[in-house]
XYZ file of C-alpha atoms in Angstrom:
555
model
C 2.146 -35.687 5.365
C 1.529 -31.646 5.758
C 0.509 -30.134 2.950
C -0.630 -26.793 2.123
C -1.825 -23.596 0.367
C -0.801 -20.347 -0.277
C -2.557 -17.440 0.486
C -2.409 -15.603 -2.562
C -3.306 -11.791 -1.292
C -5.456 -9.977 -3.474
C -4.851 -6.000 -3.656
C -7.597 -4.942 -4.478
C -10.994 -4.377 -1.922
C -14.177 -3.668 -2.682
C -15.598 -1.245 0.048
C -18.503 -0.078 0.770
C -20.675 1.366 3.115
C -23.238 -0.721 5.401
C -26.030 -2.368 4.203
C -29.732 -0.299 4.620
C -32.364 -2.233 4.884
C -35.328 -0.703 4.440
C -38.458 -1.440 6.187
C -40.448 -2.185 2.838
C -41.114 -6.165 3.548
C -44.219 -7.606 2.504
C -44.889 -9.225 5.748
C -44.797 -5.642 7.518
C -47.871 -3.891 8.434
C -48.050 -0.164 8.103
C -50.050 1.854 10.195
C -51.977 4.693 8.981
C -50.922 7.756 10.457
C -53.823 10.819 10.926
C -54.016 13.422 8.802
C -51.545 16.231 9.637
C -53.698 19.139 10.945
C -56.082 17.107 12.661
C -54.238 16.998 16.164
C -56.381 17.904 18.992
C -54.981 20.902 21.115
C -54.152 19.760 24.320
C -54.491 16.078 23.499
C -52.641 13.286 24.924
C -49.035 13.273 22.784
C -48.532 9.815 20.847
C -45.409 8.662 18.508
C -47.273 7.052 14.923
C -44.547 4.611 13.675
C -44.819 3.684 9.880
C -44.590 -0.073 10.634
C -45.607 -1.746 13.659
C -42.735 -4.694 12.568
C -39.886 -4.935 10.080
C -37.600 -7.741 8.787
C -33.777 -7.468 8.146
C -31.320 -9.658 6.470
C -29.233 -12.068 8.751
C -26.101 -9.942 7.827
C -27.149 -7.252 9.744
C -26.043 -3.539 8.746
C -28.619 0.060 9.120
C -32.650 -0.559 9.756
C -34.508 2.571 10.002
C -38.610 3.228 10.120
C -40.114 6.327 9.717
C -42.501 8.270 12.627
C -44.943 10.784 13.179
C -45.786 13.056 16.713
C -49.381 13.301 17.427
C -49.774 16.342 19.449
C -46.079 16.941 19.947
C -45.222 19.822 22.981
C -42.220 21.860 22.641
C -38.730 20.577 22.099
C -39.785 17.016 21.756
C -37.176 14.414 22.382
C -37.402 10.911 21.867
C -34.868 8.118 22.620
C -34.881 4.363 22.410
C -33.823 1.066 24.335
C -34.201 -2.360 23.024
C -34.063 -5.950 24.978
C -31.478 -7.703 22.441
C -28.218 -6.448 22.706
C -27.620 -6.911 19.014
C -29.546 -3.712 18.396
C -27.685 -0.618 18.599
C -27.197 2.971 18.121
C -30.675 3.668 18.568
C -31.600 7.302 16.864
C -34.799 9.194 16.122
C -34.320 12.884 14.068
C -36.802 14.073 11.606
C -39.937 11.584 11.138
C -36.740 8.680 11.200
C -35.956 5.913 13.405
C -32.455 4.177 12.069
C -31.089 1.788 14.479
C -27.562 -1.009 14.000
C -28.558 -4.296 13.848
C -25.816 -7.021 14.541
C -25.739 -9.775 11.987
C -26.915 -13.042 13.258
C -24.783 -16.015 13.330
C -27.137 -18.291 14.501
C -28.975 -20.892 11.619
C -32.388 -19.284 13.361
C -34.223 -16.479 13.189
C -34.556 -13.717 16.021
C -36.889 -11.012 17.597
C -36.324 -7.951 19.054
C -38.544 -5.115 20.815
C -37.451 -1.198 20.551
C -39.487 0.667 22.592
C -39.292 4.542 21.522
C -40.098 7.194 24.444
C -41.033 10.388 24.197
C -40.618 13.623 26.052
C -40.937 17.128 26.133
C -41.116 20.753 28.437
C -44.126 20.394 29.071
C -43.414 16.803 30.275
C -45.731 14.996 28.386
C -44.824 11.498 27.781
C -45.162 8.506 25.230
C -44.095 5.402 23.823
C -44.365 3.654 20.962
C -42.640 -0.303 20.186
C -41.284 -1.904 17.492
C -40.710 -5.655 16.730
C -37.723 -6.009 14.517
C -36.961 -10.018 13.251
C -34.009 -10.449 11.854
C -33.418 -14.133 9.662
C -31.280 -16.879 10.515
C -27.974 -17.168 8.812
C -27.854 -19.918 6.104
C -26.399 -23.127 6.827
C -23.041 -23.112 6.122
C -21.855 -26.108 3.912
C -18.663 -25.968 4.963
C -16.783 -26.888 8.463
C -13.326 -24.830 8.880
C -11.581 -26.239 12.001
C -8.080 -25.183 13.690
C -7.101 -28.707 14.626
C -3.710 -27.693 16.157
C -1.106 -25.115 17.207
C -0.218 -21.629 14.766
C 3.532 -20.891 14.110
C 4.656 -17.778 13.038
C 4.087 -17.842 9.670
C 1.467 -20.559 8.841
C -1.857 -21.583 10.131
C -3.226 -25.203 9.991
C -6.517 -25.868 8.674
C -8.863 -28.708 8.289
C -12.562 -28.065 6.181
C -15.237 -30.570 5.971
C -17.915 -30.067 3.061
C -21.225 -31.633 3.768
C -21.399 -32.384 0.004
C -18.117 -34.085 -0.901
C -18.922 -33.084 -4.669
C -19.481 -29.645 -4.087
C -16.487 -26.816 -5.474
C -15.568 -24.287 -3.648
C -12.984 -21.721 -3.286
C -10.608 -21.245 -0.353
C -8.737 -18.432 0.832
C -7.420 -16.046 3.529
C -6.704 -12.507 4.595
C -5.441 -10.390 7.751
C -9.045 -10.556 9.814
C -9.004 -6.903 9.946
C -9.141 -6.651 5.954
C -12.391 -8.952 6.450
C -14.090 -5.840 8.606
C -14.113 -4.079 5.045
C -16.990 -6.544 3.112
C -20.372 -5.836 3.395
C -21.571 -8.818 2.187
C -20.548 -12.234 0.875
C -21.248 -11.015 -2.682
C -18.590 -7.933 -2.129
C -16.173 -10.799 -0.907
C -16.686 -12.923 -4.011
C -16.589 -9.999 -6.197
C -13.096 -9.053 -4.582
C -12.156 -12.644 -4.683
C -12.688 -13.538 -8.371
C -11.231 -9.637 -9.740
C -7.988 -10.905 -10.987
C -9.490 -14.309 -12.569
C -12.312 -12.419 -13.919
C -9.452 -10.506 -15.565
C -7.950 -13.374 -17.050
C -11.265 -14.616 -18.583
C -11.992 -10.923 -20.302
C -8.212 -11.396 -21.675
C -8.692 -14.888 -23.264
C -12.218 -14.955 -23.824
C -13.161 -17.514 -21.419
C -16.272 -17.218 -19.154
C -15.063 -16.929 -15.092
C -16.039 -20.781 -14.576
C -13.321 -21.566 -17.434
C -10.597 -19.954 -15.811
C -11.742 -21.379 -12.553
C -10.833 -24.913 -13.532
C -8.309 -24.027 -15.665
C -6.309 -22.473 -12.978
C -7.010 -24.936 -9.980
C -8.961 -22.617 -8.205
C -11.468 -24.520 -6.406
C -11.617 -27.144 -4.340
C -13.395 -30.112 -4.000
C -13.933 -32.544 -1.091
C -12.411 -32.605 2.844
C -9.234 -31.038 3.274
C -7.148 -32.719 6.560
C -3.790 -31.717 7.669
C -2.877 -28.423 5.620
C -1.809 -24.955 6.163
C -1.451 -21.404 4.896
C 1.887 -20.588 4.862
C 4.066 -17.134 4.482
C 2.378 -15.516 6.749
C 2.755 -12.279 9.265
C 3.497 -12.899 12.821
C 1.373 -12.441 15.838
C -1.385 -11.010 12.954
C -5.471 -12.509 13.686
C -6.221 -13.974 10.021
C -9.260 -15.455 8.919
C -9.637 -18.690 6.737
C -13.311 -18.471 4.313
C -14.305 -20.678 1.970
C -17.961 -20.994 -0.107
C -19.350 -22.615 -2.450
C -18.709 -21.972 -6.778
C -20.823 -23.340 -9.209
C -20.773 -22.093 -12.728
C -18.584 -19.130 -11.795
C -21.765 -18.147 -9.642
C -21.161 -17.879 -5.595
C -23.833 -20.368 -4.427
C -23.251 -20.911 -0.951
C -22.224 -18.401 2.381
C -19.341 -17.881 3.036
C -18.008 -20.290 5.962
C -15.046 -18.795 8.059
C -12.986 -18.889 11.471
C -10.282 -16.730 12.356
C -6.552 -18.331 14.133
C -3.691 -15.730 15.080
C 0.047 -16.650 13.998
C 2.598 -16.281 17.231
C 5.259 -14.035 17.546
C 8.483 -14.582 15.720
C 11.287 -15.894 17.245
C 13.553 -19.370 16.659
C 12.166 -22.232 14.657
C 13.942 -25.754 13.857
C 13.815 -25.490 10.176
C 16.941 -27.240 8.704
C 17.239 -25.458 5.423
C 19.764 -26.708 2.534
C 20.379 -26.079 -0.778
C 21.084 -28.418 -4.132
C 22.145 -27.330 -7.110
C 20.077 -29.629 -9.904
C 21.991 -28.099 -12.798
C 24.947 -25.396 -13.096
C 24.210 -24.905 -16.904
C 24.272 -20.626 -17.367
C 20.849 -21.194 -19.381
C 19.299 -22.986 -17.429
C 20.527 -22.785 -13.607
C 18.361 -25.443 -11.395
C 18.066 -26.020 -7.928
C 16.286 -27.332 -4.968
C 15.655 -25.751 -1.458
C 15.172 -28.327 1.131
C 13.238 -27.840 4.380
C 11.889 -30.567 7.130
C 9.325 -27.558 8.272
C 6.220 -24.881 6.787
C 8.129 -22.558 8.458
C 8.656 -19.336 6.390
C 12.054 -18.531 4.867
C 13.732 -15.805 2.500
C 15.928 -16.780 -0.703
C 17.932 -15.010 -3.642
C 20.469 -15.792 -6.193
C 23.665 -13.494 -6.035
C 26.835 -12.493 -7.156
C 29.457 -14.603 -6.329
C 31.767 -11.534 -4.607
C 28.865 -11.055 -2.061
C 29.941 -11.657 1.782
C 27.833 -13.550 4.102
C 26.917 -10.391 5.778
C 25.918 -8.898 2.902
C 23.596 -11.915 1.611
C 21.841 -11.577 5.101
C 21.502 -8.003 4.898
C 19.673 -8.450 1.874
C 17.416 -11.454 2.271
C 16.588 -9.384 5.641
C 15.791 -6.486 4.099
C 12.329 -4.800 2.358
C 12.852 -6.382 -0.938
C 13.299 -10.280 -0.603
C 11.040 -12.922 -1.906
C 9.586 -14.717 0.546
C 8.909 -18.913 0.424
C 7.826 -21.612 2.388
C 7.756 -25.870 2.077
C 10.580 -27.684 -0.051
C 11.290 -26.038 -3.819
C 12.219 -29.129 -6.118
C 13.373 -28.297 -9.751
C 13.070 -24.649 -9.495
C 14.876 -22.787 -12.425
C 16.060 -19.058 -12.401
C 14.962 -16.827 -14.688
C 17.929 -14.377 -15.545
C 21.101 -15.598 -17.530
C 23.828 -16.139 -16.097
C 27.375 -15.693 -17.151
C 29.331 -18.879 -17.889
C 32.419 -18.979 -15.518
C 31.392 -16.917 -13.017
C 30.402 -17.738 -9.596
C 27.158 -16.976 -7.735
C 25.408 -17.804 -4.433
C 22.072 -19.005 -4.062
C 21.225 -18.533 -0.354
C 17.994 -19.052 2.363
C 17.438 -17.946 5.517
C 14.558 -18.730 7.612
C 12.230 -15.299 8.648
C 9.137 -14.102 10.155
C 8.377 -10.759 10.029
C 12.083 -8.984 10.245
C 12.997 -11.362 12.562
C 15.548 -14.188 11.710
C 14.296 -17.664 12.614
C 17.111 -19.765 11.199
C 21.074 -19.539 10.440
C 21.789 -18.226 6.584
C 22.801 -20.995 4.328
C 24.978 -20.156 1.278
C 25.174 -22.540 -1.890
C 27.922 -21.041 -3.942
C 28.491 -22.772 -7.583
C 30.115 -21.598 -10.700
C 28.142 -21.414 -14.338
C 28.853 -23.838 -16.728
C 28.304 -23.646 -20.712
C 26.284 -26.130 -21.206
C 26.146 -28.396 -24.820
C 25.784 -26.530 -27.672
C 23.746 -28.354 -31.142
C 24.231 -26.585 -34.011
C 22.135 -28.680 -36.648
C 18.783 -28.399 -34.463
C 16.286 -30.300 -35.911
C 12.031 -29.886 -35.289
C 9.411 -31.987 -36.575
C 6.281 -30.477 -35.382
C 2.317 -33.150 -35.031
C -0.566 -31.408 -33.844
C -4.099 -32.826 -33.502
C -7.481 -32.541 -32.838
C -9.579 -34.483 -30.233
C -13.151 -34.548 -29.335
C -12.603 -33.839 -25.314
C -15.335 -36.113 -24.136
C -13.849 -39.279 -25.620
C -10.294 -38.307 -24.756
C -10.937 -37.406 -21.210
C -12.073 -41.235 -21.158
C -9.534 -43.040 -23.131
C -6.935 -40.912 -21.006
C -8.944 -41.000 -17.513
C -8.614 -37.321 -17.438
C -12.144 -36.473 -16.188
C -10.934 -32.290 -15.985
C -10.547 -32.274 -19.898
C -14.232 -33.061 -20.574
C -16.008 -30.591 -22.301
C -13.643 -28.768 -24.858
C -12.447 -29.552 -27.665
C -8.859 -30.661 -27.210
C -5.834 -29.284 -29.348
C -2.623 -31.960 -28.813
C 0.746 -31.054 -29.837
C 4.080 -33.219 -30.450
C 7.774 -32.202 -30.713
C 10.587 -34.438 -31.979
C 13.825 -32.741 -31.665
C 17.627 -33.332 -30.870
C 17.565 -29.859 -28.742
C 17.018 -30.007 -24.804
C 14.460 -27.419 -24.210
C 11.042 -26.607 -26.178
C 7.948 -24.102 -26.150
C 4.787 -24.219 -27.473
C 1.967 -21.315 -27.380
C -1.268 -21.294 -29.540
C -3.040 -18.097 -31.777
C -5.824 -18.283 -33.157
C -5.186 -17.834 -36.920
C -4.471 -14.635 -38.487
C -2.873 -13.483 -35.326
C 0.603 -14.279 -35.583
C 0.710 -12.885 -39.309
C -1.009 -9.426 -38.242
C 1.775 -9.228 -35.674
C 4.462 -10.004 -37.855
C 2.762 -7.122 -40.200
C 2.696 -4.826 -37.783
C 6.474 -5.754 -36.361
C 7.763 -5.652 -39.824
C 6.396 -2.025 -40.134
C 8.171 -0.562 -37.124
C 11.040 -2.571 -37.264
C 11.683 -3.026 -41.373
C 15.017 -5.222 -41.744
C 14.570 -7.453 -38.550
C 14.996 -11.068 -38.571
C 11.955 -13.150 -38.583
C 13.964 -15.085 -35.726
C 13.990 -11.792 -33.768
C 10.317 -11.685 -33.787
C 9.582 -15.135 -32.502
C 11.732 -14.089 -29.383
C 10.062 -11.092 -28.880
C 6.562 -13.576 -28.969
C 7.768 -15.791 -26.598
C 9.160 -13.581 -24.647
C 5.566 -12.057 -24.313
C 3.455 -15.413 -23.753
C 6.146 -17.152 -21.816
C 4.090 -17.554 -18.132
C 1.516 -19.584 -20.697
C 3.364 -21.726 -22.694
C 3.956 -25.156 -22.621
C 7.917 -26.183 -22.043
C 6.608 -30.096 -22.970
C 7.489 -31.891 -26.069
C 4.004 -32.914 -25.549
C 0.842 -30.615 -24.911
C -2.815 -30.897 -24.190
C -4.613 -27.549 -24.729
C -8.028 -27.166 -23.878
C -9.660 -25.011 -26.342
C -12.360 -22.397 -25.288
C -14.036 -23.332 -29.501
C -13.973 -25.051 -32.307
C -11.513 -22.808 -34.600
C -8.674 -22.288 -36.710
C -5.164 -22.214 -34.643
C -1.540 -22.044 -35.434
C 0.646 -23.677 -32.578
C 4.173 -21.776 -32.982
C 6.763 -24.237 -31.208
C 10.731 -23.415 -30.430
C 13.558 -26.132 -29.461
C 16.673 -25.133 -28.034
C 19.728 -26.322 -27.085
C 21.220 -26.696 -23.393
C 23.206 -23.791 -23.921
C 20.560 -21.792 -25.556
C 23.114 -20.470 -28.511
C 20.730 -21.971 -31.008
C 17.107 -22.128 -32.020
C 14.878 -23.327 -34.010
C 11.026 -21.788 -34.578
C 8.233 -23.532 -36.270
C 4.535 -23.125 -37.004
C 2.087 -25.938 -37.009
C -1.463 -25.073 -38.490
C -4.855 -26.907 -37.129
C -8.402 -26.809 -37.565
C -10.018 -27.861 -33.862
C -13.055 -28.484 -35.337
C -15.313 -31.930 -35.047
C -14.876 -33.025 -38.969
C -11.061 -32.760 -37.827
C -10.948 -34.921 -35.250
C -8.972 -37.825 -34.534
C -9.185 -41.198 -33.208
C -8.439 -41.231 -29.726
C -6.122 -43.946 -29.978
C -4.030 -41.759 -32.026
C -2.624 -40.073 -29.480
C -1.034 -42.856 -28.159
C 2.003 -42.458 -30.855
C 2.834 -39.359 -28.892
C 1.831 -38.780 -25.506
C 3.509 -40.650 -22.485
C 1.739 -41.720 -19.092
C 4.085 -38.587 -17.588
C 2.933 -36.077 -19.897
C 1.690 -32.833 -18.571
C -1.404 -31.355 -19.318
C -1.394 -27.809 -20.341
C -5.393 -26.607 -19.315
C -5.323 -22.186 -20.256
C -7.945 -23.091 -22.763
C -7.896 -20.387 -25.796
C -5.240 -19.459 -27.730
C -4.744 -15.403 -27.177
C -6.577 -12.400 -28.059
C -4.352 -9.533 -28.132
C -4.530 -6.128 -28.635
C -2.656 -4.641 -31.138
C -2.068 -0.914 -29.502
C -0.515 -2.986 -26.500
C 2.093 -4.987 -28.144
C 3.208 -2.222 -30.319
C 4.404 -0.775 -27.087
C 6.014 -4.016 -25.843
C 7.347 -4.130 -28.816
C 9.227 -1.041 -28.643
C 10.162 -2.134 -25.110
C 11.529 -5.429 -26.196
C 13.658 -3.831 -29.316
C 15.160 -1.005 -26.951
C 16.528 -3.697 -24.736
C 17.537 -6.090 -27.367
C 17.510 -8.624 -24.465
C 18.302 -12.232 -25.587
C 15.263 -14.525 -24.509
C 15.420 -17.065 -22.076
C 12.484 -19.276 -21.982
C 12.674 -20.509 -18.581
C 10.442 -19.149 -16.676
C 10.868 -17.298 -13.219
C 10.654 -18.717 -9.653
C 6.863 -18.968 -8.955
C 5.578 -19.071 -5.703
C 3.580 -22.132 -4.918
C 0.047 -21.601 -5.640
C -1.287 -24.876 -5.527
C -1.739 -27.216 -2.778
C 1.872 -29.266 -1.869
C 2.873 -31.553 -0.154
C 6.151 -32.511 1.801
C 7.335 -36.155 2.992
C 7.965 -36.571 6.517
């Protein structure tokens, strides 16, 4: 069984410049240099160093020391070797000795000797040494191995924690993107941007959003791969340790170079799951990780022209089997479209195109929708036993239930007072709107974080007040019906665990984003404008992800 991960690229790098360490250790030992004006004319020349010995960090970067000339002649010089080639760049200008020290990849710790010598016109001479000890690089907690052969667009990987408890977070970029982090902190930092973004959004501390997102990793990892990526491009796979949102371990890495494009055997087909226009579901099948390209289009589209496209700048790029996967726009009912794949690496074609063409149908249409809404509130600790759901420990637990005769449901969270100070502030720009009109527009906003189960488990970042705001539709999504279900999560609320055994079936998904929204006001007046101005009908299916979490694919 192959599994594996996606590399999910983030944009944005923190650079910097390298690392000084300054020769300031308590374990050096200055020297005292003479007073200036109390050289002796004539006397032999020497080179005073400020420390005899200094320390630097096992990552390496700028070390510099400062120096004095004892009796210096004229146009003094004064240049410097050393007898580990991990010092570099030696360079002595104006009372300072910088030097580049390699970082040390070794779990020991290292001397080196610079000898400085000096020189002049009146060919005097001197020398002066300096022991630089640079410390051993932590011991990585973390094995990454390349157990086998690269393709062109995925790397295998196996990782090996020496504590089997331990979390930790796992990703890769292009190697030469690595070059640009000065440290393991910069790297984290870099790394955890876009969740620490999330957490400021919902209120949620960095660890939350962590676990609520599947971000780290726990124990070995044996037979996966990163897939989508470049061909004949050096990447490097890092992982280190997270504990309470707080890097606690190096960063453990090893770099693996995809091949160059060219053919792979990657049997690709398509399935159409359902051909309803609200709701158009399919499946891509594959029997390898090789990379491939895929669209939906217009029925009158040639061959040609589906290739030109899925070759071209713009096309969404997948890898492993897609089961269930729903597209986003509406489509018209009797029309014809194309869903096609082609396999690709780079711009290079590794596979034939293959074309699923299938015409929209209207799906069934309920006019009477019905909605009867049950929410309730669980102490997480007990529920996370009664359910054997260790990952809901910890938070108090908001459940919600929907009984309807419609196909399709939603269900989103605000904390109270919310939803009523948007409504206020929609009814003010838009005066005369439909109360249904606003509920779209909501969903339409908080639709990558709802729930599209009958039955939810939220974890909630606090005990509060919430109002769950649910929708049930029919296939054809002609008709809907909106309701609002009111809640205190708080401990004298709570229920029985058992209770939740009315609602929730063993195949129930959990819904883990933890805190109902905080949202700024300024910011949906502007969608709000947006969302009026296109008067676009909502369709609560959401768009085709790519894969963020581990897979895997049957053999």
């Amino acid at each position: 069984m192959k599994k594996f991960m996606k590399w999910m690229p983030i944009s944005m790098m923190i650079l910097g410049s390298m690392f000084m360490f300054a020769a300031c250790s308590d374990d050096n030992e200055p020297t005292t240099p003479e007073e200036p004006g109390t050289e002796t004319p004539g006397a032999k020349v020497s080179i005073q160093l400020g420390y005899e010995s200094i320390e630097v960090e096992a990552a390496g970067g700028s070390a510099e020391v400062t120096y004095t000339l004892k009796n210096a002649g004229t146009n003094p010089k004064i240049s410097g070797t050393s007898d580990q080639d991990w010092i570099t760049d030696i360079q002595a200008a104006d009372g300072k000795v910088t030097m580049s020290v390699a970082a040390n990849t070794e779990t020991a710790d290292r001397t080196a000797k610079v000898t400085l010598t000096y020189s002049d016109d009146e060919k005097n001479a001197a020398s002066a040494e300096l022991t630089v000890t640079q410390g051993a690089k932590a011991e990585e907690l973390f094995t990454i191995t390349i157990p086998g052969e690269c393709g062109s667009t995925w790397i295998p990987f196996e990782i090996q924690p020496k504590d089997q408890s331990a979390q930790y977070f796992l990703n890769i970029r292009p190697a030469e993107e690595m070059e640009g982090f000065v440290s393991d902190e910069a790297l984290f930092n870099s790394d955890m941007s876009t969740y620490q973004q999330l957490a400021d959004q919902y209120g949620m501390s960095l660890n939350d959003v962590l676990i609520a997102t599947n971000a780290l990793v726990s124990g070995p990892l044996e037979d996966y791969l990163f897939p989508k990526l470049s061909p004949s491009t050096e990447y490097c796979i890092y992982c280190y340790g997270v504990e309470n949102g707080k890097l606690v371990a190096p960063v453990s890495k090893v770099n693996a170079a995809t091949t160059a494009a060219g053919p792979v055997d990657n049997k690709l087909s398509i399935e159409m799951v359902s051909k309803v226009a609200a709701s158009v579901i399919f499946n891509v099948n594959v029997t390898t990780f090789d990379a491939y390209a895929m669209n939906i289009f217009d029925g009158s589209a040639s061959d040609a022209e589906i290739e030109n496209a899925l070759m071209g700048d713009g096309a969404q790029i997948y890898a492993g089997p897609l089961e269930n996967m729903p597209v986003s726009s509406k489509l018209e009912v009797g029309k014809e479209y194309a869903i096609a794949a082609i396999g690709r690496a780079g711009n290079t074609a590794t596979t034939g195109l293959v074309v699923e063409r299938f015409t929209v149908e209207r799906g069934q249409v309920i006019t009477d929708l019905t909605m009867d809404l049950t929410s309730l509130a669980f102490d997480g600790d007990k529920l996370a036993e009664h359910l054997g759901e260790p990952s809901i420990a910890g938070y108090p637990i908001l459940f919600n239930n929907i009984e309807t005769n419609g196909i399709y449901t939603a269900t989103y969270p605000f904390a109270k007072g919310e939803l009523s100070e948007l409504k206020a502030m929609f009814d003010s720009m838009y005066p005369g709107e439909s109360e249904e009109t606003f509920y779209m527009f909501i969903f339409s906003q908080v639709a990558d974080y709802c729930s599209y189960n009958k039955q939810s488990l939220w974890m909630m970042n606090g005990q509060g007040s919430y109002e769950v705001l649910c929708m049930a539709t029919d296939e054809a999504q002609e008709n809907y019906k909106f309701g609002i279900s009111a809640i205190d999560v708080v401990e004298s609320n709570y229920s029985p665990v058992e209770e939740i055994d009315k609602y929730l079936p063993s195949s129930s998904s959990k819904v883990l984003l933890k805190n109902a929204g905080k949202f700024s006001m300024s910011e949906y007046a502007s969608k709000m404008k947006e969302y009026m101005d296109s008067k676009s009908t909502y369709s609560f299916k959401t768009s085709i992800k790519d894969m963020s979490k581990i897979r895997s694919m049957k053999k």
